[in-house]
Coordinates of N, CA and C in Angstrom, one line a residue:
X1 N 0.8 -1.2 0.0 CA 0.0 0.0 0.0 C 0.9 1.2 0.0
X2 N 0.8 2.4 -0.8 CA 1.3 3.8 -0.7 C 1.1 4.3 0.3
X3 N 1.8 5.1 0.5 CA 1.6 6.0 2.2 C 0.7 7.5 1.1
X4 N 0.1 7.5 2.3 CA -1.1 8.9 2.1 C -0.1 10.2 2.4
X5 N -0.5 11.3 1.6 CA 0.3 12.4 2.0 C -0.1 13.1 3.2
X6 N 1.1 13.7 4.0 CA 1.0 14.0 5.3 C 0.4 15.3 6.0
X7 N -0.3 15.7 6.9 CA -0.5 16.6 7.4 C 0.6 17.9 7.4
X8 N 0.4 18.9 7.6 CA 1.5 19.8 7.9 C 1.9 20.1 9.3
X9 N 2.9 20.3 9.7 CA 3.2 19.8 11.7 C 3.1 21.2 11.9
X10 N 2.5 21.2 13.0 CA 2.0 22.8 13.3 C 2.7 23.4 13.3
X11 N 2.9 25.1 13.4 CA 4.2 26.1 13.0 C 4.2 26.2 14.7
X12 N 5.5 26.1 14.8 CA 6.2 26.4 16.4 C 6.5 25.7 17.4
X13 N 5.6 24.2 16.8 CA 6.0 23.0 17.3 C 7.3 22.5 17.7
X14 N 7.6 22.7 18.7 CA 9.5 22.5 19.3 C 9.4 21.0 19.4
X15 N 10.4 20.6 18.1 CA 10.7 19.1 18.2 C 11.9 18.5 18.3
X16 N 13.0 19.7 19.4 CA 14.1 19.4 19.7 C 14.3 18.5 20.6
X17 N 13.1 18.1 21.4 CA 13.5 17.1 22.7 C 12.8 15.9 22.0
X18 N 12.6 15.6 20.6 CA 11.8 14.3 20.1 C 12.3 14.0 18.9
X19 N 13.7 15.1 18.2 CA 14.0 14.8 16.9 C 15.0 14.8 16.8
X20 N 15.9 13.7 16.1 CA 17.5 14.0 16.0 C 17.8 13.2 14.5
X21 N 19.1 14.3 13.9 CA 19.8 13.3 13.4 C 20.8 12.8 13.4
X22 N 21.4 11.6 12.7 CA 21.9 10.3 13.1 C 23.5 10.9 14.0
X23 N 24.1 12.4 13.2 CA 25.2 12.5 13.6 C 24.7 13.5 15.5
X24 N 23.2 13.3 15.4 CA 23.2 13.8 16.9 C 23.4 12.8 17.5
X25 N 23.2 11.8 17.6 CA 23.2 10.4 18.8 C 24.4 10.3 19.0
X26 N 24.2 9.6 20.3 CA 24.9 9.8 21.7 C 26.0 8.1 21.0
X27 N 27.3 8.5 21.0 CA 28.2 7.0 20.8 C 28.9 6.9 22.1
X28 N 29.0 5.5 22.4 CA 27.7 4.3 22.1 C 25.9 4.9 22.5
X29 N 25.4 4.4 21.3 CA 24.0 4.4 22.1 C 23.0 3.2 22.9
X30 N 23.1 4.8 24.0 CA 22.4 3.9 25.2 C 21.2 4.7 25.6
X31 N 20.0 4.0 26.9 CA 19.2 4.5 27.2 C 19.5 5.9 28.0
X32 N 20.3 5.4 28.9 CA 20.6 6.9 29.5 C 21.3 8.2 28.3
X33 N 22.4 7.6 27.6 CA 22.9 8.9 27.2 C 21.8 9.3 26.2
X34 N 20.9 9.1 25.7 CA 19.5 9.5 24.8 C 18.9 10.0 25.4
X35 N 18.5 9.5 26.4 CA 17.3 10.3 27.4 C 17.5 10.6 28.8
X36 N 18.7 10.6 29.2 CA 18.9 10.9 30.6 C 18.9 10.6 31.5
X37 N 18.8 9.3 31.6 CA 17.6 8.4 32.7 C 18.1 7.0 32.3
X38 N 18.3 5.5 33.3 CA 18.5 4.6 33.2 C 16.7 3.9 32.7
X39 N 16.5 3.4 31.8 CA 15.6 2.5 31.7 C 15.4 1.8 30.5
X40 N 14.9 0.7 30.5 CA 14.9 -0.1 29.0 C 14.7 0.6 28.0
X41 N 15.1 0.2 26.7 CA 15.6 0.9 26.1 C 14.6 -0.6 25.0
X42 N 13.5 0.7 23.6 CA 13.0 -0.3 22.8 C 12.8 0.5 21.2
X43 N 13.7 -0.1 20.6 CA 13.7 0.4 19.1 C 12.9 0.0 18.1
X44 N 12.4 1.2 17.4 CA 11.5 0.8 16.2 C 12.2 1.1 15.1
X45 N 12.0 0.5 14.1 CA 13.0 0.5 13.0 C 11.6 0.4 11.9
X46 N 11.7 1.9 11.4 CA 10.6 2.4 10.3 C 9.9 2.4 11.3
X47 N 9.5 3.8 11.7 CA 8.5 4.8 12.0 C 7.7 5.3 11.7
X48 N 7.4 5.3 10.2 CA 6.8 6.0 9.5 C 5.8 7.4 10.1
X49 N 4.6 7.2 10.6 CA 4.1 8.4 11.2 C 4.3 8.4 12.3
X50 N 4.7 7.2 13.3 CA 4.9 7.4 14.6 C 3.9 7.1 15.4
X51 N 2.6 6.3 14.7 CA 1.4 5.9 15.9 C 1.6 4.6 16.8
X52 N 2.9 3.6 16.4 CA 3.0 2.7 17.2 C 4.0 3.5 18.4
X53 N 5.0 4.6 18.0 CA 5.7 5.3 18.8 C 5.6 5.6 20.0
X54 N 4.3 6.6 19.4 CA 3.7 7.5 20.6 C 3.1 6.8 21.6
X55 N 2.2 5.6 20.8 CA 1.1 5.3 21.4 C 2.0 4.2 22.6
X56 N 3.0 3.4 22.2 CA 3.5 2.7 22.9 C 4.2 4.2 24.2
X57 N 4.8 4.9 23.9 CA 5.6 5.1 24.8 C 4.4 6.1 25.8
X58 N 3.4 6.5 25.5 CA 2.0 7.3 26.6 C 2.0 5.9 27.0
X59 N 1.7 4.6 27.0 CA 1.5 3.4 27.6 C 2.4 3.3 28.3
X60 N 3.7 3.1 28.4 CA 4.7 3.1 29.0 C 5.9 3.8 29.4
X61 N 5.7 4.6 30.5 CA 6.6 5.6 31.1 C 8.1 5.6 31.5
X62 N 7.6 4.4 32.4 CA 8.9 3.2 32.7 C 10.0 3.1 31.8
X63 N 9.8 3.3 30.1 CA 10.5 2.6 29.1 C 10.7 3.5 28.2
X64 N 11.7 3.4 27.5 CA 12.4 4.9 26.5 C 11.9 3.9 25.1
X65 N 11.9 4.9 23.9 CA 11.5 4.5 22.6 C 12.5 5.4 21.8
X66 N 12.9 4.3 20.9 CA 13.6 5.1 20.0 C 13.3 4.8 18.0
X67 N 12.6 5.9 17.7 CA 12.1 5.2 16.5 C 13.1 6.0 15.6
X68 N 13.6 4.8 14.7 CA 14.7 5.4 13.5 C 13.4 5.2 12.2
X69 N 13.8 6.4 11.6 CA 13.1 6.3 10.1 C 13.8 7.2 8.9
X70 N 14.1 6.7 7.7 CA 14.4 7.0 6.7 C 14.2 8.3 5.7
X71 N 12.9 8.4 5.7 CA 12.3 9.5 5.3 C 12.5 11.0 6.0
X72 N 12.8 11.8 6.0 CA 13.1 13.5 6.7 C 11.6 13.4 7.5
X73 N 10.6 13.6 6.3 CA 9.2 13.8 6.3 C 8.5 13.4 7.3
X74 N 8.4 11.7 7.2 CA 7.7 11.2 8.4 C 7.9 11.2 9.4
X75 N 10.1 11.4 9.7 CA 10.5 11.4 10.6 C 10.1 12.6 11.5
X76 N 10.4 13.7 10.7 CA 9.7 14.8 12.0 C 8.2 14.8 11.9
X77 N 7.4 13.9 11.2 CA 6.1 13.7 11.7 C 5.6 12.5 13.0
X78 N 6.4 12.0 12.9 CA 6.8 11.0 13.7 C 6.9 11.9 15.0
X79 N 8.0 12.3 15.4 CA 8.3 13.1 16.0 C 7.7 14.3 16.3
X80 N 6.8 14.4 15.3 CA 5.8 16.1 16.2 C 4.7 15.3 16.8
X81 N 4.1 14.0 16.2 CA 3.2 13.5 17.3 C 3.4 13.0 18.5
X82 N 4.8 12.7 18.8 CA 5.3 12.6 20.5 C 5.4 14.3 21.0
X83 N 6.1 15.2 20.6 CA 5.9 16.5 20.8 C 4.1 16.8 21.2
X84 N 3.7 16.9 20.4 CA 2.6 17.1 20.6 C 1.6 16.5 22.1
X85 N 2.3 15.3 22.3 CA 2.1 14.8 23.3 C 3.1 14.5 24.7
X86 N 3.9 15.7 24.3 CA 4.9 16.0 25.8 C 5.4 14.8 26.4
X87 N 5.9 13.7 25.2 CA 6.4 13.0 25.5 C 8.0 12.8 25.7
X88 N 8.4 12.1 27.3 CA 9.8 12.6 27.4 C 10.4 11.5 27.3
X89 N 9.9 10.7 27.0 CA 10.7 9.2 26.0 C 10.2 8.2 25.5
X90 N 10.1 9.3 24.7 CA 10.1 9.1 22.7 C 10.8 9.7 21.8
X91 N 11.6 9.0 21.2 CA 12.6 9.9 20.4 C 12.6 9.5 18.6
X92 N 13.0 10.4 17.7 CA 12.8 9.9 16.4 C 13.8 10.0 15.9
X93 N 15.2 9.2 15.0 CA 16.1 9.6 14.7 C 16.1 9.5 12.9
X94 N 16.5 10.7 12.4 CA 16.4 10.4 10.7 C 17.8 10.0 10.0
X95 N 17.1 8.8 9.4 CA 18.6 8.0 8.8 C 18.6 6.6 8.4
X96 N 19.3 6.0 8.3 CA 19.3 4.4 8.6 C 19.7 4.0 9.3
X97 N 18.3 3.1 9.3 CA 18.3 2.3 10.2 C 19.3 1.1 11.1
X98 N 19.6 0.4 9.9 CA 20.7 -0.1 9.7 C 21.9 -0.2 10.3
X99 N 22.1 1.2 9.7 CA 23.5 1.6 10.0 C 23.5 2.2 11.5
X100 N 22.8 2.5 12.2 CA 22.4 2.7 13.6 C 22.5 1.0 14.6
X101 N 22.0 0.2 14.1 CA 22.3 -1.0 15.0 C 23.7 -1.5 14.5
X102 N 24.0 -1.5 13.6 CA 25.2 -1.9 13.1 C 26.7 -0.9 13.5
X103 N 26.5 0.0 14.0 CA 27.9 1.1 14.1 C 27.2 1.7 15.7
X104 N 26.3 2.0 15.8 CA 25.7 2.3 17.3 C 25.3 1.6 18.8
X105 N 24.7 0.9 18.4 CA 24.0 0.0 19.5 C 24.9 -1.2 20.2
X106 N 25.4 -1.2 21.3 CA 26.6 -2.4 21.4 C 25.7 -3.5 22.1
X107 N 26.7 -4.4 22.3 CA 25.6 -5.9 22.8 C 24.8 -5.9 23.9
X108 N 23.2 -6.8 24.0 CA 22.5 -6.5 24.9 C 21.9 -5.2 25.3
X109 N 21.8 -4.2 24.6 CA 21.4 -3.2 24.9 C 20.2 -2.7 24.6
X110 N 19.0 -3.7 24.2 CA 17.6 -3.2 24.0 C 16.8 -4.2 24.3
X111 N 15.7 -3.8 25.1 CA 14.4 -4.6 25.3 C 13.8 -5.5 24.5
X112 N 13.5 -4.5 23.4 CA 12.4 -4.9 22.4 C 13.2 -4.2 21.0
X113 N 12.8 -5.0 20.0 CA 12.8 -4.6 18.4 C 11.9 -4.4 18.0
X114 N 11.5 -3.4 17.0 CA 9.7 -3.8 16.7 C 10.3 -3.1 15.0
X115 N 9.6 -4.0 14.1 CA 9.6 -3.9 12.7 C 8.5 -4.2 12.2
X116 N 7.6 -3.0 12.1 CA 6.3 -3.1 11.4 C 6.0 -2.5 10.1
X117 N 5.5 -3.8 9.1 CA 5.2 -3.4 7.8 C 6.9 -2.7 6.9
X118 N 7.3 -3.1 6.8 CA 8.8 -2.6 6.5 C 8.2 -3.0 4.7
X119 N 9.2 -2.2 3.8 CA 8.5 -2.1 2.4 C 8.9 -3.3 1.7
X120 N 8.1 -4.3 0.9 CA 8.3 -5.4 0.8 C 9.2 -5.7 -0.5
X121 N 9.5 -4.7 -1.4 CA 10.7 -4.6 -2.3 C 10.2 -5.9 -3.5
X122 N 9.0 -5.3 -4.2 CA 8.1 -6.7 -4.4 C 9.1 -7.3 -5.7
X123 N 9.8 -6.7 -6.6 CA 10.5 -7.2 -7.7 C 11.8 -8.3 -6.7
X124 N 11.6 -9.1 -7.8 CA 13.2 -9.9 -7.6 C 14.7 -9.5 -7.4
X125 N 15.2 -8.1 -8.0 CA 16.0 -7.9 -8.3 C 16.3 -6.9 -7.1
X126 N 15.4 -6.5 -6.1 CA 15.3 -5.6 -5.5 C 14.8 -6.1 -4.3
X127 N 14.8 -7.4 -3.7 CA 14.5 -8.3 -2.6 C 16.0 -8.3 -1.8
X128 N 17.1 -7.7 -2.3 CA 18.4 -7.8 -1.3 C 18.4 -6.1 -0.8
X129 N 17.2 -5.2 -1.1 CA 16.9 -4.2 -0.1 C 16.6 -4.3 1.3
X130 N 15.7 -5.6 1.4 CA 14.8 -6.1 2.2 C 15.5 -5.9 3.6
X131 N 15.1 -5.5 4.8 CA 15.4 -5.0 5.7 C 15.7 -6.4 6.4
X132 N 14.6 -7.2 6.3 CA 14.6 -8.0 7.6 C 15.7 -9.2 6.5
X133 N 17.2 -9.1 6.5 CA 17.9 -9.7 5.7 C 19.1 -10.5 6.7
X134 N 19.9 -11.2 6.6 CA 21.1 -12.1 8.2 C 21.9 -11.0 8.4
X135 N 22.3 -9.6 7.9 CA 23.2 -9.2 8.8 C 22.3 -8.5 9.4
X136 N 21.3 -7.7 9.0 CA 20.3 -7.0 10.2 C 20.0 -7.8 11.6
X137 N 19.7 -8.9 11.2 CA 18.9 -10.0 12.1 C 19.6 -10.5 13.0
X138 N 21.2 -10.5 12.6 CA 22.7 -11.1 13.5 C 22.7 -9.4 14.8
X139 N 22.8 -7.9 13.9 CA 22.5 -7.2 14.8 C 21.5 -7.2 16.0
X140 N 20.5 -7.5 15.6 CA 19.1 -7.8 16.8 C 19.4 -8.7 17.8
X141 N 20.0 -9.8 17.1 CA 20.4 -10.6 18.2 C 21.4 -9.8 19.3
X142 N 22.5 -9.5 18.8 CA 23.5 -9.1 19.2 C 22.9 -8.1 20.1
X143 N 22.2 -6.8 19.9 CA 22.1 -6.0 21.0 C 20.9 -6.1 21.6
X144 N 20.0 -7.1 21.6 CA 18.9 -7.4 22.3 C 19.4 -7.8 23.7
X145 N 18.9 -7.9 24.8 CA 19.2 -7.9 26.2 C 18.5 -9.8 26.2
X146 N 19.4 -10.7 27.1 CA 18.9 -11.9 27.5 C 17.2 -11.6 27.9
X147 N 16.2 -12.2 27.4 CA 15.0 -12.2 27.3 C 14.1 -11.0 26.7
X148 N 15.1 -10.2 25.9 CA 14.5 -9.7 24.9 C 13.9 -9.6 24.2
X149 N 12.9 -9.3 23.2 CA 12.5 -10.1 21.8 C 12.0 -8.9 20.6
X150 N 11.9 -9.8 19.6 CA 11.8 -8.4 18.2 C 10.7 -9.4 17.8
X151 N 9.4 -7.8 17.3 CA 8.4 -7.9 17.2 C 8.3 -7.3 15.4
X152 N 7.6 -9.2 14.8 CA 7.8 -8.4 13.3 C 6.5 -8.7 13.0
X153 N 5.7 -7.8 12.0 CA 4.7 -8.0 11.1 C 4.7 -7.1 9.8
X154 N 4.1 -8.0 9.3 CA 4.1 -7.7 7.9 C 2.3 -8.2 7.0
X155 N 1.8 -7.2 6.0 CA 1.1 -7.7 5.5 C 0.7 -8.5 4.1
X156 N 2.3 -8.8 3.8 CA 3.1 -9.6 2.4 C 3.4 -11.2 3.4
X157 N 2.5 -11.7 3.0 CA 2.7 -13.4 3.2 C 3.9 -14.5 2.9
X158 N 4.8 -14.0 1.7 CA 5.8 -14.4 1.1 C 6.9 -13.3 1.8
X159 N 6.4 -12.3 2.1 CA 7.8 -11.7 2.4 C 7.8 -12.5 4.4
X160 N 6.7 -12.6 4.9 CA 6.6 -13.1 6.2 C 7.2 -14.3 6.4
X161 N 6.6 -15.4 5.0 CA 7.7 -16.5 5.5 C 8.8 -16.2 5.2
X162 N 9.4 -16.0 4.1 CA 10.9 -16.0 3.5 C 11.7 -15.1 5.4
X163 N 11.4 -14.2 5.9 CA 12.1 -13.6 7.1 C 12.1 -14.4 8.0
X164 N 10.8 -15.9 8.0 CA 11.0 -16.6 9.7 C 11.7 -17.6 8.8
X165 N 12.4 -17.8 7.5 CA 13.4 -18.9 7.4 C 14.8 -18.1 7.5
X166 N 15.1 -17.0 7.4 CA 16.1 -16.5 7.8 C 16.1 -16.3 8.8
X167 N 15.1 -15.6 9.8 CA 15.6 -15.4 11.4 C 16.2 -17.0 12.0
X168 N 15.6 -18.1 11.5 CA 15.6 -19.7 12.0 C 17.4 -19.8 11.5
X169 N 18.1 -19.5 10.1 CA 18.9 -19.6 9.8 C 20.0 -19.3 10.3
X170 N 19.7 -17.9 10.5 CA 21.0 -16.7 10.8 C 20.8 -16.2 12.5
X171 N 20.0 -16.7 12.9 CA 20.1 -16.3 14.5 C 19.6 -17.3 15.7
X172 N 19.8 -17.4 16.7 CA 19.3 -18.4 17.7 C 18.3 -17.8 18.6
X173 N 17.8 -16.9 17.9 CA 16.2 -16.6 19.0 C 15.4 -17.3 18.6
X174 N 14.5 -17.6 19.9 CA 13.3 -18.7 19.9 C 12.0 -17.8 19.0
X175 N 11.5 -18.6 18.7 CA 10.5 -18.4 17.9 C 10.4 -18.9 16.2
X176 N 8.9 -18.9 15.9 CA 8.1 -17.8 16.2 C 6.9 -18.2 17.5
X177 N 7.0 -17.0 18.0 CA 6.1 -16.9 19.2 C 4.8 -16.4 18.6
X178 N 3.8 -17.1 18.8 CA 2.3 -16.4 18.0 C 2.0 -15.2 18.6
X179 N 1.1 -14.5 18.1 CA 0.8 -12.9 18.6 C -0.1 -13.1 18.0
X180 N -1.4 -12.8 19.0 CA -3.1 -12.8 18.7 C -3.0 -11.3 18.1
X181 N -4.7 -11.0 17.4 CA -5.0 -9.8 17.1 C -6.3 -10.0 17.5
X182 N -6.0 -8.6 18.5 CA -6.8 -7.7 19.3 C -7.8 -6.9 18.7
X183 N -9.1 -7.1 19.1 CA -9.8 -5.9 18.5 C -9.3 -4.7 18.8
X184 N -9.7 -4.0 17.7 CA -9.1 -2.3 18.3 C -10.6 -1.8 18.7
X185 N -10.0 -0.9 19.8 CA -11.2 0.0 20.6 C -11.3 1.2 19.9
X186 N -10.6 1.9 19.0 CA -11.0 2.7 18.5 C -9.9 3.4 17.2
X187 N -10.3 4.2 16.8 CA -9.8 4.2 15.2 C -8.4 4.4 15.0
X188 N -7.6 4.6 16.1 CA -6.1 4.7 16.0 C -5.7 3.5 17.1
X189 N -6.4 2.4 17.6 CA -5.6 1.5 18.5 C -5.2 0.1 17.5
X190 N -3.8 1.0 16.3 CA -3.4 0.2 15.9 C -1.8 0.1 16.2
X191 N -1.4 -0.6 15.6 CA 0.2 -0.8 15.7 C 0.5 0.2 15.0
X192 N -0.1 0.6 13.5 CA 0.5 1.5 12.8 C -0.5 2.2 11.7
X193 N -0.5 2.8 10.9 CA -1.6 3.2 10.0 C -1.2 1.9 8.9
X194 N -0.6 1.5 8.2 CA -0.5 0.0 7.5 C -1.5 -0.9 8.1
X195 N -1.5 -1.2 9.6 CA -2.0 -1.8 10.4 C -3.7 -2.0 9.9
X196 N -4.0 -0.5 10.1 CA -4.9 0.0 10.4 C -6.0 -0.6 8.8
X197 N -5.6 0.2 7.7 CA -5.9 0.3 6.4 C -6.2 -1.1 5.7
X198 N -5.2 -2.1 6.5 CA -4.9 -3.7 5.9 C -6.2 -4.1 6.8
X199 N -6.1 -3.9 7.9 CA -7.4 -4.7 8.8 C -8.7 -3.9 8.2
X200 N -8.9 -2.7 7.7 CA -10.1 -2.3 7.7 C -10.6 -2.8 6.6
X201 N -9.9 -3.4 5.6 CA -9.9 -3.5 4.1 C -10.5 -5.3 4.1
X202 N -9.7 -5.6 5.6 CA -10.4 -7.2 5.5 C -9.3 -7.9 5.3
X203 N -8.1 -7.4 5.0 CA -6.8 -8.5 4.6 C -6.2 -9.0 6.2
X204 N -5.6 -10.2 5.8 CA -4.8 -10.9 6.9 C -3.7 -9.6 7.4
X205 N -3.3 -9.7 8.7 CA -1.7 -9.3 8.9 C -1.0 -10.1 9.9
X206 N 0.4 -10.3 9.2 CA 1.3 -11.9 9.6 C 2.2 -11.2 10.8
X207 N 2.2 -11.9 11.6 CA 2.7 -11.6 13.0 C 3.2 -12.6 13.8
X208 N 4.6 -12.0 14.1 CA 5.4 -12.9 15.4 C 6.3 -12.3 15.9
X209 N 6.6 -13.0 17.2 CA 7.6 -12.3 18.6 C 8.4 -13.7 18.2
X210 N 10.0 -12.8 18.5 CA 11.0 -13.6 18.9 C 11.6 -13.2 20.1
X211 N 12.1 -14.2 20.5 CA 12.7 -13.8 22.0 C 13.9 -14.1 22.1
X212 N 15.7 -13.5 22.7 CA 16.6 -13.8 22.6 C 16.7 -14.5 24.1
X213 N 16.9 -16.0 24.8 CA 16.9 -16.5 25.7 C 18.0 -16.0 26.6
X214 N 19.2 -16.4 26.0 CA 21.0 -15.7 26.9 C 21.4 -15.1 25.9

């Protein structure tokens, strides 16, 4: 599915304490040097508007969020919707992704992974874009924390299996762990606008948790 064009982020909106780019972060990144504060530490990787962002990190105070996204655009829309909501840990960084768990993030260092709807690169020739690929997946392992886990869905059925035969290949996290779907209570209690659009439409969306044991 295309992404819909975006709102305009209101004029004056200070999205200094919710927006960075890549050469702002803190090396090594960690929870404290990001947000000041010792606490779990949980990366989203593609942000796009930021509704799993916000919405996770207003649910959880306790726990810092760090959404990396590619796009300038979404990213500070990403980021004006935690602004908007005076939130003090939630952060959005613009860039890649990638290259952030790979050069930033050192071992054991995050809670949770979360990879929702990532772009499914539908040509053949253009399937070694694909995010969810063994060196990404060797990263996840690597800085996920002993009983950590990375949370993927997708609404491409072929791209869902082909990733749980590489996670199986290229890493030793358990899974797949099933993940029910929840009615939503109301018109944004989704994971993401993807989420949202694919369930309203009536199509499946493919979902699993993996967990790193030690």
């Amino acid at each position: 599915m295309s992404r819909r064009a975006l709102r305009d982020i209101g004029k004056g909106l200070d999205l200094s304490a919710c927006f960075r780019e890549l050469d702002e972060l803190p090396r090594p990144l960690t929870s404290a040097a990001l947000f000041g504060r010792e606490a779990p530490l949980e990366v989203e990787l593609g942000s796009g508007k930021g509704l799993f962002l916000s919405a996770a990190a207003a649910e959880q105070p306790e726990t810092n969020f760090l959404g990396i996204e590619v796009s300038l655009k979404y990213a500070r829309h990403a980021a004006a919707r935690c602004a908007q909501r005076a939130l003090t840990n939630a952060c959005v960084a613009h860039g890649d992704g990638l290259w952030v768990f790979r050069e930033l993030i050192g071992p054991a260092k995050l809670a949770a992974v979360h990879v929702y709807f990532p772009d499914p690169w539908w040509k053949a020739r253009h399937k070694k874009r694909r995010v969810m690929n063994a060196a990404f997946l060797a990263d996840v392992e690597r800085t996920l924390a002993p009983g950590g886990t990375l949370h993927f869905w997708t609404d491409v059925e072929e791209y869902f299996q082909a990733s749980l035969e590489t996670i199986a290949a290229s890493t030793r996290l358990t899974g797949p762990l099933p993940v029910a779907e929840t009615p939503a209570l109301d018109d944004l209690d989704y994971r993401t606008h993807f989420e949202r659009r694919t369930r309203l439409a009536g199509l499946p969306v493919y979902r699993a948790e993996f967990r790193r044991m030690r």
